[in-house]
Structures are given as C-alpha cells and as structure tokens.
PDB file of C-alpha atoms in Angstrom:
ATOM      1  CA  MET A   1     -77.472 104.994 -53.439  1.00 78.00           C
ATOM      2  CA  SER A   2     -79.607 102.271 -54.863  1.00 89.00           C
ATOM      3  CA  HIS A   3     -79.225  98.614 -54.102  1.00 85.00           C
ATOM      4  CA  GLU A   4     -77.924  97.961 -57.616  1.00 88.00           C
ATOM      5  CA  GLU A   5     -75.300 100.707 -57.223  1.00 88.00           C
ATOM      6  CA  GLU A   6     -74.168  99.139 -53.932  1.00 89.00           C
ATOM      7  CA  ILE A   7     -73.802  95.746 -55.629  1.00 91.00           C
ATOM      8  CA  VAL A   8     -71.793  97.305 -58.471  1.00 89.00           C
ATOM      9  CA  GLU A   9     -69.555  99.100 -55.958  1.00 92.00           C
ATOM     10  CA  VAL A  10     -68.996  95.923 -53.912  1.00 91.00           C
ATOM     11  CA  ASN A  11     -68.244  93.961 -57.073  1.00 91.00           C
ATOM     12  CA  ALA A  12     -65.818  96.662 -58.232  1.00 94.00           C
ATOM     13  CA  GLU A  13     -64.001  96.561 -54.882  1.00 94.00           C
ATOM     14  CA  ALA A  14     -63.856  92.760 -55.005  1.00 94.00           C
ATOM     15  CA  ALA A  15     -62.495  92.872 -58.549  1.00 94.00           C
ATOM     16  CA  SER A  16     -59.923  95.452 -57.491  1.00 95.00           C
ATOM     17  CA  ASP A  17     -58.868  93.270 -54.553  1.00 94.00           C
ATOM     18  CA  GLU A  18     -58.612  90.235 -56.843  1.00 96.00           C
ATOM     19  CA  LEU A  19     -56.542  92.204 -59.354  1.00 96.00           C
ATOM     20  CA  GLU A  20     -54.218  93.357 -56.571  1.00 96.00           C
ATOM     21  CA  ALA A  21     -53.820  89.740 -55.412  1.00 96.00           C
ATOM     22  CA  VAL A  22     -53.058  88.604 -58.964  1.00 96.00           C
ATOM     23  CA  VAL A  23     -50.436  91.348 -59.324  1.00 96.00           C
ATOM     24  CA  GLU A  24     -48.835  90.293 -56.012  1.00 97.00           C
ATOM     25  CA  ILE A  25     -48.824  86.638 -57.094  1.00 97.00           C
ATOM     26  CA  ALA A  26     -47.266  87.589 -60.436  1.00 96.00           C
ATOM     27  CA  ALA A  27     -44.563  89.618 -58.680  1.00 96.00           C
ATOM     28  CA  ALA A  28     -43.840  86.743 -56.294  1.00 96.00           C
ATOM     29  CA  SER A  29     -43.689  84.316 -59.214  1.00 96.00           C
ATOM     30  CA  GLU A  30     -41.304  86.591 -61.091  1.00 96.00           C
ATOM     31  CA  GLU A  31     -39.103  86.918 -58.011  1.00 96.00           C
ATOM     32  CA  ALA A  32     -39.109  83.132 -57.531  1.00 96.00           C
ATOM     33  CA  ALA A  33     -38.182  82.656 -61.187  1.00 96.00           C
ATOM     34  CA  GLU A  34     -35.312  85.142 -60.852  1.00 96.00           C
ATOM     35  CA  GLU A  35     -34.077  83.347 -57.723  1.00 96.00           C
ATOM     36  CA  ALA A  36     -34.293  79.993 -59.512  1.00 96.00           C
ATOM     37  CA  GLU A  37     -32.354  81.415 -62.454  1.00 95.00           C
ATOM     38  CA  ALA A  38     -29.719  82.869 -60.120  1.00 96.00           C
ATOM     39  CA  SER A  39     -29.461  79.525 -58.364  1.00 96.00           C
ATOM     40  CA  GLU A  40     -29.112  77.774 -61.708  1.00 95.00           C
ATOM     41  CA  ASP A  41     -26.442  80.282 -62.766  1.00 94.00           C
ATOM     42  CA  ALA A  42     -24.575  79.713 -59.500  1.00 95.00           C
ATOM     43  CA  GLU A  43     -24.758  75.953 -59.970  1.00 95.00           C
ATOM     44  CA  GLU A  44     -23.522  76.312 -63.548  1.00 95.00           C
ATOM     45  CA  SER A  45     -20.659  78.532 -62.379  1.00 95.00           C
ATOM     46  CA  ALA A  46     -19.727  75.986 -59.725  1.00 96.00           C
ATOM     47  CA  GLU A  47     -19.682  73.231 -62.347  1.00 96.00           C
ATOM     48  CA  GLU A  48     -17.495  75.373 -64.620  1.00 96.00           C
ATOM     49  CA  ALA A  49     -15.128  76.079 -61.730  1.00 97.00           C
ATOM     50  CA  GLU A  50     -14.926  72.368 -60.957  1.00 96.00           C
ATOM     51  CA  GLU A  51     -14.170  71.607 -64.624  1.00 96.00           C
ATOM     52  CA  ALA A  52     -11.474  74.295 -64.653  1.00 96.00           C
ATOM     53  CA  GLU A  53      -9.962  72.861 -61.470  1.00 96.00           C
ATOM     54  CA  GLU A  54      -9.891  69.373 -63.024  1.00 96.00           C
ATOM     55  CA  ALA A  55      -8.248  70.749 -66.174  1.00 96.00           C
ATOM     56  CA  SER A  56      -5.681  72.565 -64.046  1.00 96.00           C
ATOM     57  CA  GLU A  57      -4.923  69.380 -62.110  1.00 96.00           C
ATOM     58  CA  GLU A  58      -4.519  67.455 -65.377  1.00 96.00           C
ATOM     59  CA  ALA A  59      -2.164  70.135 -66.717  1.00 96.00           C
ATOM     60  CA  ALA A  60      -0.122  70.025 -63.507  1.00 96.00           C
ATOM     61  CA  GLU A  61       0.125  66.231 -63.733  1.00 95.00           C
ATOM     62  CA  GLU A  62       1.222  66.513 -67.366  1.00 95.00           C
ATOM     63  CA  GLU A  63       3.856  69.122 -66.470  1.00 96.00           C
ATOM     64  CA  GLU A  64       5.109  66.878 -63.665  1.00 95.00           C
ATOM     65  CA  ALA A  65       5.362  63.918 -66.071  1.00 95.00           C
ATOM     66  CA  GLN A  66       7.292  66.076 -68.554  1.00 96.00           C
ATOM     67  CA  ALA A  67       9.613  67.245 -65.777  1.00 95.00           C
ATOM     68  CA  ASP A  68      10.225  63.630 -64.764  1.00 92.00           C
ATOM     69  CA  GLU A  69      11.004  62.732 -68.388  1.00 94.00           C
ATOM     70  CA  SER A  70      13.401  65.678 -68.669  1.00 94.00           C
ATOM     71  CA  GLU A  71      15.110  64.670 -65.435  1.00 94.00           C
ATOM     72  CA  GLU A  72      15.495  61.080 -66.677  1.00 93.00           C
ATOM     73  CA  ALA A  73      16.917  62.327 -69.986  1.00 92.00           C
ATOM     74  CA  ALA A  74      19.395  64.545 -68.133  1.00 92.00           C
ATOM     75  CA  GLU A  75      20.458  61.636 -65.920  1.00 92.00           C
ATOM     76  CA  GLU A  76      20.951  59.435 -69.012  1.00 91.00           C
ATOM     77  CA  ALA A  77      23.009  62.168 -70.676  1.00 89.00           C
ATOM     78  CA  ASP A  78      25.161  62.501 -67.538  1.00 88.00           C
ATOM     79  CA  ALA A  79      25.669  58.737 -67.427  1.00 88.00           C
ATOM     80  CA  GLU A  80      26.641  58.660 -71.120  1.00 89.00           C
ATOM     81  CA  GLU A  81      29.082  61.519 -70.544  1.00 89.00           C
ATOM     82  CA  GLU A  82      30.648  59.661 -67.600  1.00 90.00           C
ATOM     83  CA  VAL A  83      31.047  56.540 -69.755  1.00 88.00           C
ATOM     84  CA  GLU A  84      32.639  58.600 -72.533  1.00 88.00           C
ATOM     85  CA  ASP A  85      34.970  60.305 -70.036  1.00 88.00           C
ATOM     86  CA  ALA A  86      35.973  56.934 -68.581  1.00 86.00           C
ATOM     87  CA  ALA A  87      36.592  55.577 -72.077  1.00 86.00           C
ATOM     88  CA  ASP A  88      38.712  58.630 -72.925  1.00 88.00           C
ATOM     89  CA  GLU A  89      40.738  58.200 -69.721  1.00 87.00           C
ATOM     90  CA  ALA A  90      41.241  54.507 -70.432  1.00 83.00           C
ATOM     91  CA  ALA A  91      42.387  55.323 -73.963  1.00 84.00           C
ATOM     92  CA  GLU A  92      44.830  57.911 -72.623  1.00 83.00           C
ATOM     93  CA  ASP A  93      46.152  55.450 -70.038  1.00 82.00           C
ATOM     94  CA  GLU A  94      46.773  52.845 -72.757  1.00 81.00           C
ATOM     95  CA  ALA A  95      48.537  55.368 -74.909  1.00 71.00           C
TER      96      ALA A  95
END
C-alpha cells in the first residue's frame, strides 16, 4: 500500500468516526428535544388540571351560595306561613 493510499484510508476512517459522532449527537439532541417536549406537555397538563380544579372550586362555591339562598327563601316562606296561620287563628278566635 502506498503512502497516499494510507493517507486516504486514515482520512476515510476519521471521516467515518466523525460521521458516527455526528449521528450520536443528533440522536442525543433528538432525545433531549423529546424529553423537553414531554416536560412541556406535563407542565401544560398540570396547568390545565389546576385550572379545572379552580373552576370546580368556583362551581362548588356557587352551588353553596345557591343552596344558602334556597334555604333563606324556605325559611322566609315558613315564617310567612306561620304569620298567616297566626292571623287565621286570631280571626277565628274573634269570630
């Protein structure tokens, strides 16, 4: 093998090694990008879950307020009925 052939062979091996390194770097970069995307997706999901929890809490508070209003209305209706009953009894007693 001539000296020039040896140089070509060494250069070819070096180029092959460099190509292999580039492929490994590209694979590592792709994996890192996928992990970053998965992390971003997880963060986004966590934010969505937090928003859903807040909406659920707001809905529960609204339901509680409506229940309180219904209870107050029922108490007022009971009080009005008691007043009417007392008025009816008083009218019967006078009669």
